[in-house]
Amino acid sequence: HLALGFGVVLLLGLGPWLAYHTLESVRQRTDSTMYDVTQFLNEADINDYSLARRLAAMQTAGNVIGQHWLLGVGPADTRAAMMEQYQWKDFGLRPANRVEVHNQYLQALLGGGLVGLALLLAVLFWPLTQQWARRNQAIGFFILLQATAMLVDAVLDLQIGLNFFVFGYGFLVVAGERNHC
């Protein structure tokens, strides 16, 4: 088992390196990402760089969260709070390029503070506290999928994302709990 574990870790470390050095598309995407980050760090014009705008949004959200850390600004007021904060520091962004944060966890902090984030995490990870749910691979996969997607977008702010979450959670978790009881 030790050799197998070592082999998997080696492949996980070697895979990205090999992809970068053998696949042109991976190299271009990596270089583009590094360029976006450099533009943001050097305080250059980031209007045409998606990742740099997201980094500016994360910093802007962080400033708002710092002011409203316990209860947030309210889910309905997150956009207004972000745009107001952009008035103080706009990163040189044109108004059309001032984006909201693309992370469900930061969005929960922004809208509901620590209380809102705790509620989101409780709903998302509660099934893992139940033995019957931990044995269901579909529930584990669903939670992993949702938790990962929430890192790169505020999926519960989108109608399709919210519907997918509610349907999947109801179908897998709520129905599983009813069957277990």
Coordinates of C-alpha atoms in Angstrom, one line a residue:
H1 CA 0.0 0.0 0.0
L2 CA 2.9 2.3 0.7
A3 CA 4.3 1.9 -2.8
L4 CA 0.9 2.4 -4.4
G5 CA 0.4 5.6 -2.3
F6 CA 3.8 6.9 -3.2
G7 CA 3.1 6.1 -6.9
V8 CA -0.2 8.1 -6.8
V9 CA 1.5 11.1 -5.1
L10 CA 4.3 11.0 -7.7
L11 CA 1.7 10.9 -10.5
L12 CA -0.2 13.8 -9.0
G13 CA 2.9 15.8 -8.8
L14 CA 4.3 14.8 -12.1
G15 CA 1.1 15.0 -14.1
P16 CA 0.8 18.9 -14.1
W17 CA 4.5 19.2 -14.9
L18 CA 4.2 16.8 -17.8
A19 CA 1.0 18.5 -19.0
Y20 CA 2.7 21.9 -19.0
H21 CA 5.7 20.7 -20.9
T22 CA 3.9 18.5 -23.4
L23 CA 0.5 20.2 -24.1
E24 CA 0.6 23.6 -25.8
S25 CA -3.0 24.4 -24.6
V26 CA -2.0 23.9 -20.9
R27 CA 1.2 26.0 -21.3
Q28 CA -0.8 28.8 -22.9
R29 CA -3.5 28.7 -20.2
T30 CA -0.9 28.7 -17.5
D31 CA 1.1 31.5 -19.0
S32 CA -2.1 33.5 -19.6
T33 CA -3.0 33.0 -15.9
M34 CA 0.4 34.1 -14.7
Y35 CA 0.2 37.2 -17.0
D36 CA -3.2 38.1 -15.5
V37 CA -1.9 37.8 -12.0
T38 CA 1.1 39.9 -12.9
Q39 CA -1.1 42.6 -14.4
F40 CA -3.1 42.7 -11.1
L41 CA 0.0 42.8 -8.9
N42 CA 1.7 45.5 -10.9
E43 CA -1.5 47.6 -10.8
A44 CA -1.6 47.7 -14.6
D45 CA -4.8 48.1 -16.6
I46 CA -6.8 45.0 -15.9
N47 CA -10.0 45.8 -17.8
D48 CA -9.3 43.1 -20.4
Y49 CA -8.2 40.4 -18.0
S50 CA -10.8 38.1 -16.5
L51 CA -8.7 36.6 -13.7
A52 CA -7.3 40.0 -12.7
R53 CA -10.8 41.4 -12.5
R54 CA -11.8 38.4 -10.2
L55 CA -8.8 39.1 -8.0
A56 CA -9.9 42.8 -7.8
A57 CA -13.4 41.6 -6.9
M58 CA -12.0 39.3 -4.2
Q59 CA -10.0 42.2 -2.7
T60 CA -13.0 44.4 -2.9
A61 CA -15.2 41.8 -1.2
G62 CA -12.6 41.4 1.5
N63 CA -12.8 45.1 2.3
V64 CA -16.6 44.9 2.6
I65 CA -16.4 41.7 4.7
G66 CA -13.9 43.4 7.0
Q67 CA -16.5 46.1 7.7
H68 CA -19.5 43.7 8.1
W69 CA -17.8 40.4 9.3
L70 CA -20.5 39.1 11.7
L71 CA -23.8 39.5 9.8
G72 CA -22.7 40.7 6.4
V73 CA -24.5 43.3 4.3
G74 CA -27.5 41.1 3.5
P75 CA -27.7 38.8 0.4
A76 CA -29.8 41.3 -1.5
D77 CA -27.3 44.1 -1.0
T78 CA -24.1 42.4 -1.9
R79 CA -23.9 44.0 -5.4
A80 CA -24.6 47.5 -4.1
A81 CA -22.0 47.0 -1.4
M82 CA -19.4 45.9 -3.9
M83 CA -20.2 48.8 -6.3
E84 CA -20.0 51.2 -3.4
Q85 CA -16.6 49.8 -2.3
Y86 CA -15.4 50.1 -6.0
Q87 CA -16.1 53.8 -5.6
W88 CA -13.4 53.9 -3.0
K89 CA -10.9 51.8 -4.9
D90 CA -11.8 51.0 -8.5
F91 CA -8.5 49.3 -9.6
G92 CA -8.8 51.4 -12.8
L93 CA -11.8 49.3 -13.9
R94 CA -14.5 50.8 -16.1
P95 CA -17.9 50.4 -14.4
A96 CA -18.9 47.6 -16.9
N97 CA -15.9 45.6 -15.8
R98 CA -16.5 45.8 -12.0
V99 CA -17.5 42.2 -11.3
E100 CA -18.9 40.6 -8.3
V101 CA -17.0 37.9 -6.4
H102 CA -17.0 34.5 -8.1
N103 CA -16.8 32.3 -5.0
Q104 CA -19.8 31.1 -3.1
Y105 CA -18.0 31.1 0.3
L106 CA -16.9 34.7 -0.1
Q107 CA -20.5 35.5 -1.3
A108 CA -21.9 33.9 1.8
L109 CA -19.5 35.9 4.0
L110 CA -20.3 39.1 2.1
G111 CA -24.1 38.6 2.3
G112 CA -24.4 36.9 5.7
G113 CA -21.1 37.4 7.5
L114 CA -19.7 34.6 9.6
V115 CA -23.3 33.5 10.5
G116 CA -24.2 33.1 6.8
L117 CA -21.0 31.2 6.0
A118 CA -21.5 28.9 9.0
L119 CA -25.1 28.2 7.8
L120 CA -23.9 27.5 4.3
L121 CA -21.2 25.1 5.5
A122 CA -23.6 23.4 7.9
V123 CA -26.1 22.7 5.1
L124 CA -23.4 21.6 2.7
F125 CA -21.5 19.3 5.0
W126 CA -24.2 18.2 7.5
P127 CA -24.7 14.9 5.6
L128 CA -21.1 13.9 6.3
T129 CA -22.0 13.8 10.0
Q130 CA -24.4 11.0 9.4
Q131 CA -23.1 7.5 9.1
W132 CA -25.7 6.4 6.6
A133 CA -24.9 9.4 4.3
R134 CA -21.1 8.7 4.5
R135 CA -21.7 5.2 3.1
N136 CA -23.6 6.6 0.1
Q137 CA -21.0 7.4 -2.6
A138 CA -23.5 9.5 -4.6
I139 CA -23.9 11.9 -1.6
G140 CA -20.1 12.2 -1.2
F141 CA -19.6 12.9 -4.9
F142 CA -22.5 15.4 -4.9
I143 CA -21.0 17.3 -1.9
L144 CA -17.5 17.2 -3.4
L145 CA -18.9 18.5 -6.7
Q146 CA -20.8 21.3 -5.1
A147 CA -18.0 22.3 -2.7
T148 CA -15.6 22.5 -5.6
A149 CA -17.9 24.4 -7.9
M150 CA -18.5 26.9 -5.1
L151 CA -14.8 27.7 -5.1
V152 CA -14.9 29.2 -8.6
D153 CA -18.4 30.6 -8.9
A154 CA -21.3 31.8 -6.7
V155 CA -23.4 28.9 -8.0
L156 CA -26.3 29.5 -5.6
D157 CA -26.7 33.0 -7.0
L158 CA -27.5 31.5 -10.4
Q159 CA -31.0 30.0 -11.0
I160 CA -29.7 26.9 -12.6
G161 CA -27.1 26.4 -9.9
L162 CA -29.6 26.9 -7.1
N163 CA -32.1 24.5 -8.8
F164 CA -29.3 21.9 -9.3
F165 CA -28.3 22.1 -5.6
V166 CA -31.8 22.0 -4.3
F167 CA -32.8 19.1 -6.5
G168 CA -29.6 17.1 -5.9
Y169 CA -29.7 17.7 -2.1
G170 CA -33.4 16.8 -1.9
F171 CA -33.0 13.7 -4.1
L172 CA -29.9 12.4 -2.4
V173 CA -29.8 13.7 1.1
V174 CA -33.4 14.4 2.2
A175 CA -34.7 11.2 0.5
G176 CA -31.8 9.2 1.9
E177 CA -32.6 10.5 5.4
R178 CA -36.3 9.6 5.0
N179 CA -35.3 6.1 3.9
H180 CA -32.9 5.7 6.8
C181 CA -35.5 6.7 9.5

